[in-house]
PDB file of C-alpha atoms and ligand atoms in Angstrom:
ATOM      1  CA  MET A   1       0.874  21.591   0.900  1.00 79.00           C
ATOM      2  CA  GLU A   2       3.173  22.376   3.801  1.00 93.00           C
ATOM      3  CA  ILE A   3       5.148  19.381   5.050  1.00 95.00           C
ATOM      4  CA  ARG A   4       7.524  19.008   7.982  1.00 95.00           C
ATOM      5  CA  LYS A   5      10.186  16.481   8.778  1.00 96.00           C
ATOM      6  CA  TRP A   6       9.909  14.227  11.812  1.00 95.00           C
ATOM      7  CA  LYS A   7      12.321  11.377  12.517  1.00 94.00           C
ATOM      8  CA  GLY A   8      13.622  11.456   8.948  1.00 95.00           C
ATOM      9  CA  PHE A   9      10.218  11.462   7.222  1.00 95.00           C
ATOM     10  CA  TRP A  10       7.963  14.199   5.862  1.00 96.00           C
ATOM     11  CA  PHE A  11       4.402  14.683   7.081  1.00 94.00           C
ATOM     12  CA  GLU A  12       1.754  17.339   6.825  1.00 92.00           C
ATOM     13  CA  PRO A  13       1.937  19.097  10.223  1.00 93.00           C
ATOM     14  CA  GLY A  14      -1.432  17.806  11.473  1.00 92.00           C
ATOM     15  CA  LEU A  15      -0.232  14.223  11.165  1.00 92.00           C
ATOM     16  CA  ILE A  16       3.000  14.662  13.104  1.00 94.00           C
ATOM     17  CA  LYS A  17       1.068  14.845  16.369  1.00 92.00           C
ATOM     18  CA  CYS A  18      -0.696  11.553  15.556  1.00 92.00           C
ATOM     19  CA  ALA A  19       2.592   9.931  14.562  1.00 91.00           C
ATOM     20  CA  MET A  20       4.237  11.108  17.802  1.00 93.00           C
ATOM     21  CA  LYS A  21       1.383   9.827  19.914  1.00 94.00           C
ATOM     22  CA  PHE A  22       1.386   6.483  18.130  1.00 92.00           C
ATOM     23  CA  SER A  23       5.125   6.139  18.436  1.00 91.00           C
ATOM     24  CA  SER A  24       5.226   7.006  22.149  1.00 95.00           C
ATOM     25  CA  SER A  25       2.178   5.132  23.391  1.00 96.00           C
ATOM     26  CA  PHE A  26       1.413   2.196  21.088  1.00 93.00           C
ATOM     27  CA  GLN A  27       2.312  -1.180  22.541  1.00 94.00           C
ATOM     28  CA  ALA A  28       1.822  -4.002  20.089  1.00 90.00           C
ATOM     29  CA  GLY A  29       0.016  -7.037  21.459  1.00 92.00           C
ATOM     30  CA  ASN A  30       0.764 -10.525  20.149  1.00 88.00           C
ATOM     31  CA  ASP A  31      -2.285 -10.474  17.902  1.00 89.00           C
ATOM     32  CA  ASP A  32      -1.849  -6.958  16.527  1.00 93.00           C
ATOM     33  CA  VAL A  33      -1.188  -6.566  12.834  1.00 94.00           C
ATOM     34  CA  LEU A  34       0.303  -3.352  11.501  1.00 94.00           C
ATOM     35  CA  LEU A  35      -0.082  -2.692   7.816  1.00 96.00           C
ATOM     36  CA  ALA A  36       2.674  -0.372   6.654  1.00 94.00           C
ATOM     37  CA  SER A  37       2.659   0.863   3.088  1.00 94.00           C
ATOM     38  CA  ALA A  38       3.582   3.867   1.044  1.00 93.00           C
ATOM     39  CA  PRO A  39       0.623   5.629  -0.594  1.00 92.00           C
ATOM     40  CA  LYS A  40      -0.759   3.971  -3.709  1.00 93.00           C
ATOM     41  CA  THR A  41       1.158   0.748  -3.228  1.00 95.00           C
ATOM     42  CA  GLY A  42      -1.820  -1.514  -2.555  1.00 96.00           C
ATOM     43  CA  THR A  43      -2.902  -0.559   0.983  1.00 96.00           C
ATOM     44  CA  THR A  44      -6.609  -0.969   0.306  1.00 95.00           C
ATOM     45  CA  TRP A  45      -6.144  -4.398  -1.232  1.00 97.00           C
ATOM     46  CA  LEU A  46      -3.974  -5.649   1.611  1.00 97.00           C
ATOM     47  CA  LYS A  47      -6.322  -4.246   4.215  1.00 96.00           C
ATOM     48  CA  ALA A  48      -9.246  -6.103   2.657  1.00 96.00           C
ATOM     49  CA  LEU A  49      -7.180  -9.312   2.476  1.00 97.00           C
ATOM     50  CA  CYS A  50      -5.987  -9.102   6.083  1.00 97.00           C
ATOM     51  CA  LEU A  51      -9.490  -8.530   7.419  1.00 95.00           C
ATOM     52  CA  CYS A  52     -10.902 -11.311   5.290  1.00 96.00           C
ATOM     53  CA  ILE A  53      -8.236 -13.747   6.483  1.00 96.00           C
ATOM     54  CA  LEU A  54      -8.228 -12.709  10.132  1.00 93.00           C
ATOM     55  CA  HIS A  55     -11.976 -12.896  10.481  1.00 89.00           C
ATOM     56  CA  GLN A  56     -12.257 -15.873   8.151  1.00 74.00           C
ATOM     57  CA  ASN A  57     -15.318 -13.992   7.130  1.00 51.00           C
ATOM     58  CA  HIS A  58     -16.870 -14.925   3.872  1.00 46.00           C
ATOM     59  CA  ASN A  59     -20.170 -13.262   4.693  1.00 50.00           C
ATOM     60  CA  ILE A  60     -19.301  -9.619   5.232  1.00 48.00           C
ATOM     61  CA  PRO A  61     -22.267  -7.480   4.128  1.00 46.00           C
ATOM     62  CA  GLU A  62     -21.463  -5.731   0.852  1.00 46.00           C
ATOM     63  CA  ASN A  63     -21.670  -2.212   2.267  1.00 45.00           C
ATOM     64  CA  GLU A  64     -18.979  -3.022   4.817  1.00 48.00           C
ATOM     65  CA  ASP A  65     -16.630  -4.176   2.141  1.00 47.00           C
ATOM     66  CA  LEU A  66     -14.851  -0.901   1.708  1.00 43.00           C
ATOM     67  CA  LEU A  67     -12.195  -1.144   4.337  1.00 45.00           C
ATOM     68  CA  THR A  68     -10.652   2.247   3.899  1.00 42.00           C
ATOM     69  CA  GLN A  69     -12.382   4.718   6.181  1.00 41.00           C
ATOM     70  CA  ASP A  70      -9.709   4.922   8.858  1.00 42.00           C
ATOM     71  CA  ASN A  71      -6.785   5.080   6.472  1.00 39.00           C
ATOM     72  CA  PRO A  72      -4.491   7.902   7.645  1.00 36.00           C
ATOM     73  CA  GLN A  73      -3.020   8.275   4.185  1.00 36.00           C
ATOM     74  CA  PHE A  74      -6.114   9.932   2.798  1.00 31.00           C
ATOM     75  CA  HIS A  75      -6.222  13.601   2.119  1.00 34.00           C
ATOM     76  CA  GLY A  76      -8.814  15.645   0.354  1.00 36.00           C
ATOM     77  CA  ASN A  77      -6.663  17.567  -2.069  1.00 42.00           C
ATOM     78  CA  GLN A  78      -7.878  16.882  -5.567  1.00 43.00           C
ATOM     79  CA  GLU A  79      -5.962  19.728  -7.218  1.00 53.00           C
ATOM     80  CA  PRO A  80      -3.885  18.631 -10.195  1.00 59.00           C
ATOM     81  CA  TYR A  81      -0.211  18.685  -9.274  1.00 74.00           C
ATOM     82  CA  PRO A  82       2.542  19.506 -11.764  1.00 87.00           C
ATOM     83  CA  LEU A  83       4.129  16.186 -12.724  1.00 92.00           C
ATOM     84  CA  GLU A  84       7.630  17.557 -13.159  1.00 94.00           C
ATOM     85  CA  LYS A  85       7.552  18.885  -9.610  1.00 94.00           C
ATOM     86  CA  ALA A  86       6.092  15.634  -8.260  1.00 95.00           C
ATOM     87  CA  VAL A  87       8.854  13.562  -9.905  1.00 97.00           C
ATOM     88  CA  ASP A  88      11.532  15.904  -8.498  1.00 96.00           C
ATOM     89  CA  GLU A  89      10.038  15.637  -5.031  1.00 96.00           C
ATOM     90  CA  PHE A  90       9.726  11.866  -5.275  1.00 97.00           C
ATOM     91  CA  CYS A  91      13.372  11.484  -6.261  1.00 98.00           C
ATOM     92  CA  THR A  92      14.676  13.845  -3.583  1.00 97.00           C
ATOM     93  CA  GLY A  93      12.381  12.325  -0.979  1.00 97.00           C
ATOM     94  CA  VAL A  94      10.818  15.637   0.036  1.00 97.00           C
ATOM     95  CA  HIS A  95       7.163  14.700  -0.230  1.00 95.00           C
ATOM     96  CA  GLN A  96       4.313  13.617   2.020  1.00 93.00           C
ATOM     97  CA  TYR A  97       5.426  10.392   3.845  1.00 94.00           C
ATOM     98  CA  GLY A  98       8.723  10.517   1.969  1.00 96.00           C
ATOM     99  CA  PRO A  99      11.413   9.604   1.392  1.00 97.00           C
ATOM    100  CA  TYR A 100       9.760   6.617  -0.285  1.00 97.00           C
ATOM    101  CA  PHE A 101      12.983   4.665  -0.817  1.00 97.00           C
ATOM    102  CA  GLU A 102      14.151   4.890   2.800  1.00 97.00           C
ATOM    103  CA  ASN A 103      10.661   3.911   3.944  1.00 95.00           C
ATOM    104  CA  VAL A 104      10.737   0.770   1.780  1.00 97.00           C
ATOM    105  CA  LEU A 105      14.335  -0.076   2.680  1.00 97.00           C
ATOM    106  CA  GLY A 106      13.626   0.216   6.401  1.00 97.00           C
ATOM    107  CA  TYR A 107      10.919  -2.443   6.220  1.00 97.00           C
ATOM    108  CA  TRP A 108      12.889  -4.534   3.719  1.00 97.00           C
ATOM    109  CA  SER A 109      15.975  -4.831   5.896  1.00 97.00           C
ATOM    110  CA  GLU A 110      13.923  -5.498   9.027  1.00 97.00           C
ATOM    111  CA  SER A 111      11.944  -8.189   7.172  1.00 97.00           C
ATOM    112  CA  GLN A 112      15.232  -9.905   6.349  1.00 97.00           C
ATOM    113  CA  LYS A 113      16.230  -9.934  10.011  1.00 97.00           C
ATOM    114  CA  ARG A 114      12.823 -10.924  11.424  1.00 97.00           C
ATOM    115  CA  PRO A 115      10.816 -12.673   8.718  1.00 97.00           C
ATOM    116  CA  GLU A 116       8.446 -14.165  11.294  1.00 95.00           C
ATOM    117  CA  LYS A 117       7.473 -10.649  12.390  1.00 95.00           C
ATOM    118  CA  ILE A 118       7.603  -8.671   9.158  1.00 97.00           C
ATOM    119  CA  LEU A 119       6.186  -9.907   5.890  1.00 98.00           C
ATOM    120  CA  PHE A 120       7.366  -7.848   2.927  1.00 98.00           C
ATOM    121  CA  LEU A 121       4.972  -8.051  -0.022  1.00 98.00           C
ATOM    122  CA  LYS A 122       5.325  -6.537  -3.474  1.00 97.00           C
ATOM    123  CA  TYR A 123       2.325  -5.344  -5.477  1.00 97.00           C
ATOM    124  CA  GLU A 124       3.885  -6.717  -8.674  1.00 97.00           C
ATOM    125  CA  GLU A 125       4.100 -10.208  -7.203  1.00 97.00           C
ATOM    126  CA  MET A 126       0.574 -10.048  -5.849  1.00 98.00           C
ATOM    127  CA  ILE A 127      -0.715  -9.178  -9.299  1.00 98.00           C
ATOM    128  CA  LYS A 128       1.368 -11.905 -10.930  1.00 97.00           C
ATOM    129  CA  ASP A 129       0.328 -14.685  -8.558  1.00 98.00           C
ATOM    130  CA  PRO A 130      -2.324 -13.559  -6.071  1.00 98.00           C
ATOM    131  CA  LYS A 131      -3.004 -17.074  -4.807  1.00 98.00           C
ATOM    132  CA  GLU A 132       0.590 -17.723  -3.767  1.00 98.00           C
ATOM    133  CA  GLN A 133       0.956 -14.336  -2.109  1.00 98.00           C
ATOM    134  CA  VAL A 134      -2.333 -14.648  -0.238  1.00 98.00           C
ATOM    135  CA  ARG A 135      -1.342 -18.154   0.860  1.00 98.00           C
ATOM    136  CA  LYS A 136       1.854 -16.628   2.279  1.00 98.00           C
ATOM    137  CA  LEU A 137      -0.151 -13.898   3.983  1.00 98.00           C
ATOM    138  CA  GLY A 138      -2.475 -16.463   5.570  1.00 98.00           C
ATOM    139  CA  LEU A 139       0.494 -18.376   6.974  1.00 97.00           C
ATOM    140  CA  PHE A 140       2.100 -15.201   8.259  1.00 97.00           C
ATOM    141  CA  LEU A 141      -1.126 -14.150  10.001  1.00 97.00           C
ATOM    142  CA  GLY A 142      -1.347 -17.528  11.693  1.00 96.00           C
ATOM    143  CA  LYS A 143      -4.404 -18.497   9.623  1.00 96.00           C
ATOM    144  CA  PRO A 144      -3.064 -20.893   7.006  1.00 97.00           C
ATOM    145  CA  PHE A 145      -5.535 -21.935   4.349  1.00 97.00           C
ATOM    146  CA  GLU A 146      -6.430 -25.564   4.731  1.00 96.00           C
ATOM    147  CA  LYS A 147      -8.673 -25.726   1.715  1.00 96.00           C
ATOM    148  CA  GLU A 148      -7.716 -24.430  -1.698  1.00 97.00           C
ATOM    149  CA  GLU A 149     -11.319 -23.418  -2.102  1.00 97.00           C
ATOM    150  CA  ASP A 150     -11.149 -20.991   0.862  1.00 96.00           C
ATOM    151  CA  LEU A 151      -7.999 -19.423  -0.518  1.00 97.00           C
ATOM    152  CA  GLU A 152      -9.634 -18.903  -3.895  1.00 97.00           C
ATOM    153  CA  LYS A 153     -12.684 -17.390  -2.220  1.00 96.00           C
ATOM    154  CA  VAL A 154     -10.606 -14.803  -0.364  1.00 97.00           C
ATOM    155  CA  VAL A 155      -8.641 -13.927  -3.499  1.00 98.00           C
ATOM    156  CA  TRP A 156     -11.877 -13.374  -5.381  1.00 97.00           C
ATOM    157  CA  ARG A 157     -13.613 -11.448  -2.573  1.00 96.00           C
ATOM    158  CA  CYS A 158     -10.721  -9.001  -2.477  1.00 97.00           C
ATOM    159  CA  SER A 159     -10.120  -8.772  -6.209  1.00 98.00           C
ATOM    160  CA  LEU A 160     -10.092  -5.371  -7.853  1.00 98.00           C
ATOM    161  CA  GLU A 161     -12.764  -6.503 -10.258  1.00 97.00           C
ATOM    162  CA  ARG A 162     -15.177  -7.376  -7.455  1.00 97.00           C
ATOM    163  CA  LEU A 163     -14.428  -4.490  -5.092  1.00 96.00           C
ATOM    164  CA  ARG A 164     -14.579  -1.891  -7.829  1.00 95.00           C
ATOM    165  CA  ASN A 165     -18.066  -3.068  -8.815  1.00 96.00           C
ATOM    166  CA  LEU A 166     -19.619  -2.950  -5.350  1.00 95.00           C
ATOM    167  CA  GLU A 167     -22.293  -0.290  -5.087  1.00 95.00           C
ATOM    168  CA  VAL A 168     -20.528   1.327  -2.104  1.00 92.00           C
ATOM    169  CA  ASN A 169     -17.361   1.738  -4.126  1.00 93.00           C
ATOM    170  CA  LYS A 170     -19.113   2.951  -7.243  1.00 93.00           C
ATOM    171  CA  ASN A 171     -21.042   5.714  -5.506  1.00 91.00           C
ATOM    172  CA  GLY A 172     -19.789   6.164  -1.933  1.00 89.00           C
ATOM    173  CA  SER A 173     -17.110   8.437  -0.566  1.00 89.00           C
ATOM    174  CA  VAL A 174     -14.953   8.459   2.553  1.00 80.00           C
ATOM    175  CA  ILE A 175     -15.039  11.159   5.201  1.00 72.00           C
ATOM    176  CA  TYR A 176     -12.716  13.526   3.368  1.00 76.00           C
ATOM    177  CA  GLY A 177     -15.007  13.527   0.356  1.00 83.00           C
ATOM    178  CA  VAL A 178     -12.686  11.389  -1.762  1.00 87.00           C
ATOM    179  CA  PRO A 179     -14.820   9.069  -3.914  1.00 91.00           C
ATOM    180  CA  ASN A 180     -14.340   5.408  -2.968  1.00 92.00           C
ATOM    181  CA  GLY A 181     -13.902   4.622  -6.646  1.00 92.00           C
ATOM    182  CA  SER A 182     -10.562   6.442  -6.666  1.00 91.00           C
ATOM    183  CA  TYR A 183      -9.056   3.641  -4.561  1.00 93.00           C
ATOM    184  CA  PHE A 184      -9.995   1.035  -7.159  1.00 95.00           C
ATOM    185  CA  ARG A 185      -8.562   2.247 -10.409  1.00 93.00           C
ATOM    186  CA  LYS A 186      -6.636   0.234 -13.000  1.00 95.00           C
ATOM    187  CA  GLY A 187      -4.264  -1.954 -10.998  1.00 96.00           C
ATOM    188  CA  ILE A 188      -1.848  -2.297 -13.918  1.00 96.00           C
ATOM    189  CA  VAL A 189       1.825  -2.768 -13.078  1.00 96.00           C
ATOM    190  CA  GLY A 190       3.988  -0.171 -14.852  1.00 95.00           C
ATOM    191  CA  ASP A 191       1.069   2.029 -15.895  1.00 96.00           C
ATOM    192  CA  TRP A 192       2.835   4.998 -14.291  1.00 95.00           C
ATOM    193  CA  LYS A 193       5.089   5.182 -17.342  1.00 94.00           C
ATOM    194  CA  ASN A 194       2.130   6.199 -19.490  1.00 95.00           C
ATOM    195  CA  TYR A 195       1.867   9.445 -17.550  1.00 95.00           C
ATOM    196  CA  LEU A 196       5.513  10.544 -17.597  1.00 96.00           C
ATOM    197  CA  ASN A 197       7.890  11.570 -20.346  1.00 96.00           C
ATOM    198  CA  LEU A 198      11.063   9.551 -20.947  1.00 97.00           C
ATOM    199  CA  GLU A 199      13.224  11.933 -18.983  1.00 97.00           C
ATOM    200  CA  MET A 200      11.016  11.662 -15.900  1.00 97.00           C
ATOM    201  CA  GLU A 201      10.852   7.879 -16.244  1.00 97.00           C
ATOM    202  CA  ASP A 202      14.622   7.703 -16.514  1.00 97.00           C
ATOM    203  CA  ARG A 203      15.079   9.881 -13.464  1.00 97.00           C
ATOM    204  CA  ILE A 204      12.870   7.614 -11.371  1.00 97.00           C
ATOM    205  CA  ASN A 205      14.584   4.475 -12.684  1.00 96.00           C
ATOM    206  CA  GLN A 206      18.070   5.832 -11.986  1.00 97.00           C
ATOM    207  CA  THR A 207      17.121   6.951  -8.488  1.00 97.00           C
ATOM    208  CA  THR A 208      15.549   3.573  -7.738  1.00 97.00           C
ATOM    209  CA  LEU A 209      18.648   1.722  -8.963  1.00 96.00           C
ATOM    210  CA  LEU A 210      20.893   3.889  -6.858  1.00 97.00           C
ATOM    211  CA  LYS A 211      18.795   3.709  -3.715  1.00 97.00           C
ATOM    212  CA  PHE A 212      18.162  -0.040  -3.803  1.00 96.00           C
ATOM    213  CA  LYS A 213      21.694  -0.933  -4.921  1.00 96.00           C
ATOM    214  CA  ASP A 214      23.305  -3.490  -2.587  1.00 94.00           C
ATOM    215  CA  SER A 215      20.121  -3.922  -0.555  1.00 96.00           C
ATOM    216  CA  GLY A 216      19.250  -7.275  -2.108  1.00 96.00           C
ATOM    217  CA  LEU A 217      15.776  -5.941  -2.871  1.00 96.00           C
ATOM    218  CA  GLU A 218      14.844  -6.884  -6.402  1.00 92.00           C
ATOM    219  CA  PHE A 219      12.329  -4.801  -8.291  1.00 87.00           C
ATOM    220  CA  GLU A 220      10.825  -4.350 -11.717  1.00 80.00           C
ATOM    221  CA  ASN A 221      11.396  -1.168 -13.653  1.00 71.00           C
TER     222      ASN A 221
HETATM  223  N1  LIG B 301      -8.214  -5.404  -4.895  1.00 96.82           N
HETATM  224  C1  LIG B 301      -7.237  -4.829  -5.575  1.00 96.82           C
HETATM  225  N2  LIG B 301      -6.434  -5.563  -6.374  1.00 96.82           N
HETATM  226  C2  LIG B 301      -5.424  -4.983  -7.080  1.00 96.82           C
HETATM  227  N3  LIG B 301      -5.157  -3.656  -7.055  1.00 96.82           N
HETATM  228  C3  LIG B 301      -5.943  -2.883  -6.276  1.00 96.82           C
HETATM  229  C4  LIG B 301      -7.006  -3.419  -5.499  1.00 96.82           C
HETATM  230  N4  LIG B 301      -7.608  -2.411  -4.832  1.00 96.82           N
HETATM  231  C5  LIG B 301      -6.958  -1.288  -5.178  1.00 96.82           C
HETATM  232  N5  LIG B 301      -5.956  -1.561  -6.047  1.00 96.82           N
HETATM  233  C6  LIG B 301      -5.010  -0.618  -6.674  1.00 96.82           C
HETATM  234  O1  LIG B 301      -4.132  -0.139  -5.650  1.00 96.82           O
HETATM  235  C7  LIG B 301      -3.785   1.230  -5.915  1.00 96.82           C
HETATM  236  C8  LIG B 301      -4.199   2.087  -4.734  1.00 96.82           C
HETATM  237  O2  LIG B 301      -3.275   1.857  -3.723  1.00 96.82           O
HETATM  238  P1  LIG B 301      -3.616   2.180  -2.204  1.00 96.82           P
HETATM  239  O3  LIG B 301      -4.788   1.392  -1.758  1.00 96.82           O
HETATM  240  O4  LIG B 301      -2.341   1.988  -1.426  1.00 96.82           O
HETATM  241  O5  LIG B 301      -4.008   3.716  -2.278  1.00 96.82           O
HETATM  242  S1  LIG B 301      -4.069   4.722  -1.022  1.00 96.82           S
HETATM  243  O6  LIG B 301      -2.688   5.181  -0.746  1.00 96.82           O
HETATM  244  O7  LIG B 301      -4.647   4.004   0.124  1.00 96.82           O
HETATM  245  O8  LIG B 301      -4.900   5.837  -1.486  1.00 96.82           O
HETATM  246  C9  LIG B 301      -4.532   1.616  -7.185  1.00 96.82           C
HETATM  247  O9  LIG B 301      -3.627   1.405  -8.251  1.00 96.82           O
HETATM  248  P2  LIG B 301      -3.737   2.213  -9.655  1.00 96.82           P
HETATM  249  O10 LIG B 301      -4.827   1.532 -10.399  1.00 96.82           O
HETATM  250  O11 LIG B 301      -2.400   2.002 -10.305  1.00 96.82           O
HETATM  251  O12 LIG B 301      -4.018   3.632  -9.294  1.00 96.82           O
HETATM  252  C10 LIG B 301      -5.697   0.641  -7.188  1.00 96.82           C
HETATM  253  O13 LIG B 301      -6.268   0.439  -8.464  1.00 96.82           O
END
């Protein structure tokens, strides 16, 4: 896929126009929530959680539960991609929406300066203790959970186990023809290592250490 650089990040050319338009004309209102995430870092989960919390909606019809249709990160390419090449691109940052590390660090440092405006969540922590992270998210969104029971309900409604088993996610697909089921896979922290050889794993770990060094951002590897 052809990608081009705009403002330090790589996009497929068709998306640069959208990014430019968004950047030049979007004015955030007080109630607007922007969900920023790198691909495959838990976007779908967080989107479901935010909508559930913001609408305090415990009665969304099942077929509206898949909250992914307008996600700009989707693309229809299902071709297998050589792993070696993908790891190289990831580490050098020359990949769709890359560089990943600079993307993360940008939000991390801003979240340190303005924690009331930017909430930085980690997938690993959400998996480890979903209730605490969702409680934090509720507070951040100005919708603190008053009852433990409501918090537990939201955590369950948005759980991988439940979403993956909804009919719409078992058999439906989004506009680009990507099956909904592909957004609800394993959800296992560290599973990526099962797909790479030791050399590739080491390369990613070393790059991560180097990039996040001195940032104060702690991470699991
Ligand atoms: N509800 C819920 N709970 C926990 N984990 C979940 C949930 N929904 C999706 N997932 C896992 O998130 C991974 C997909 O990330 P994204 O939604 O960011 O993908 S995408 O970029 O929007 O395509 C993908 O991770 P992997 O299983 O490692 O592929 C999904 O399984």
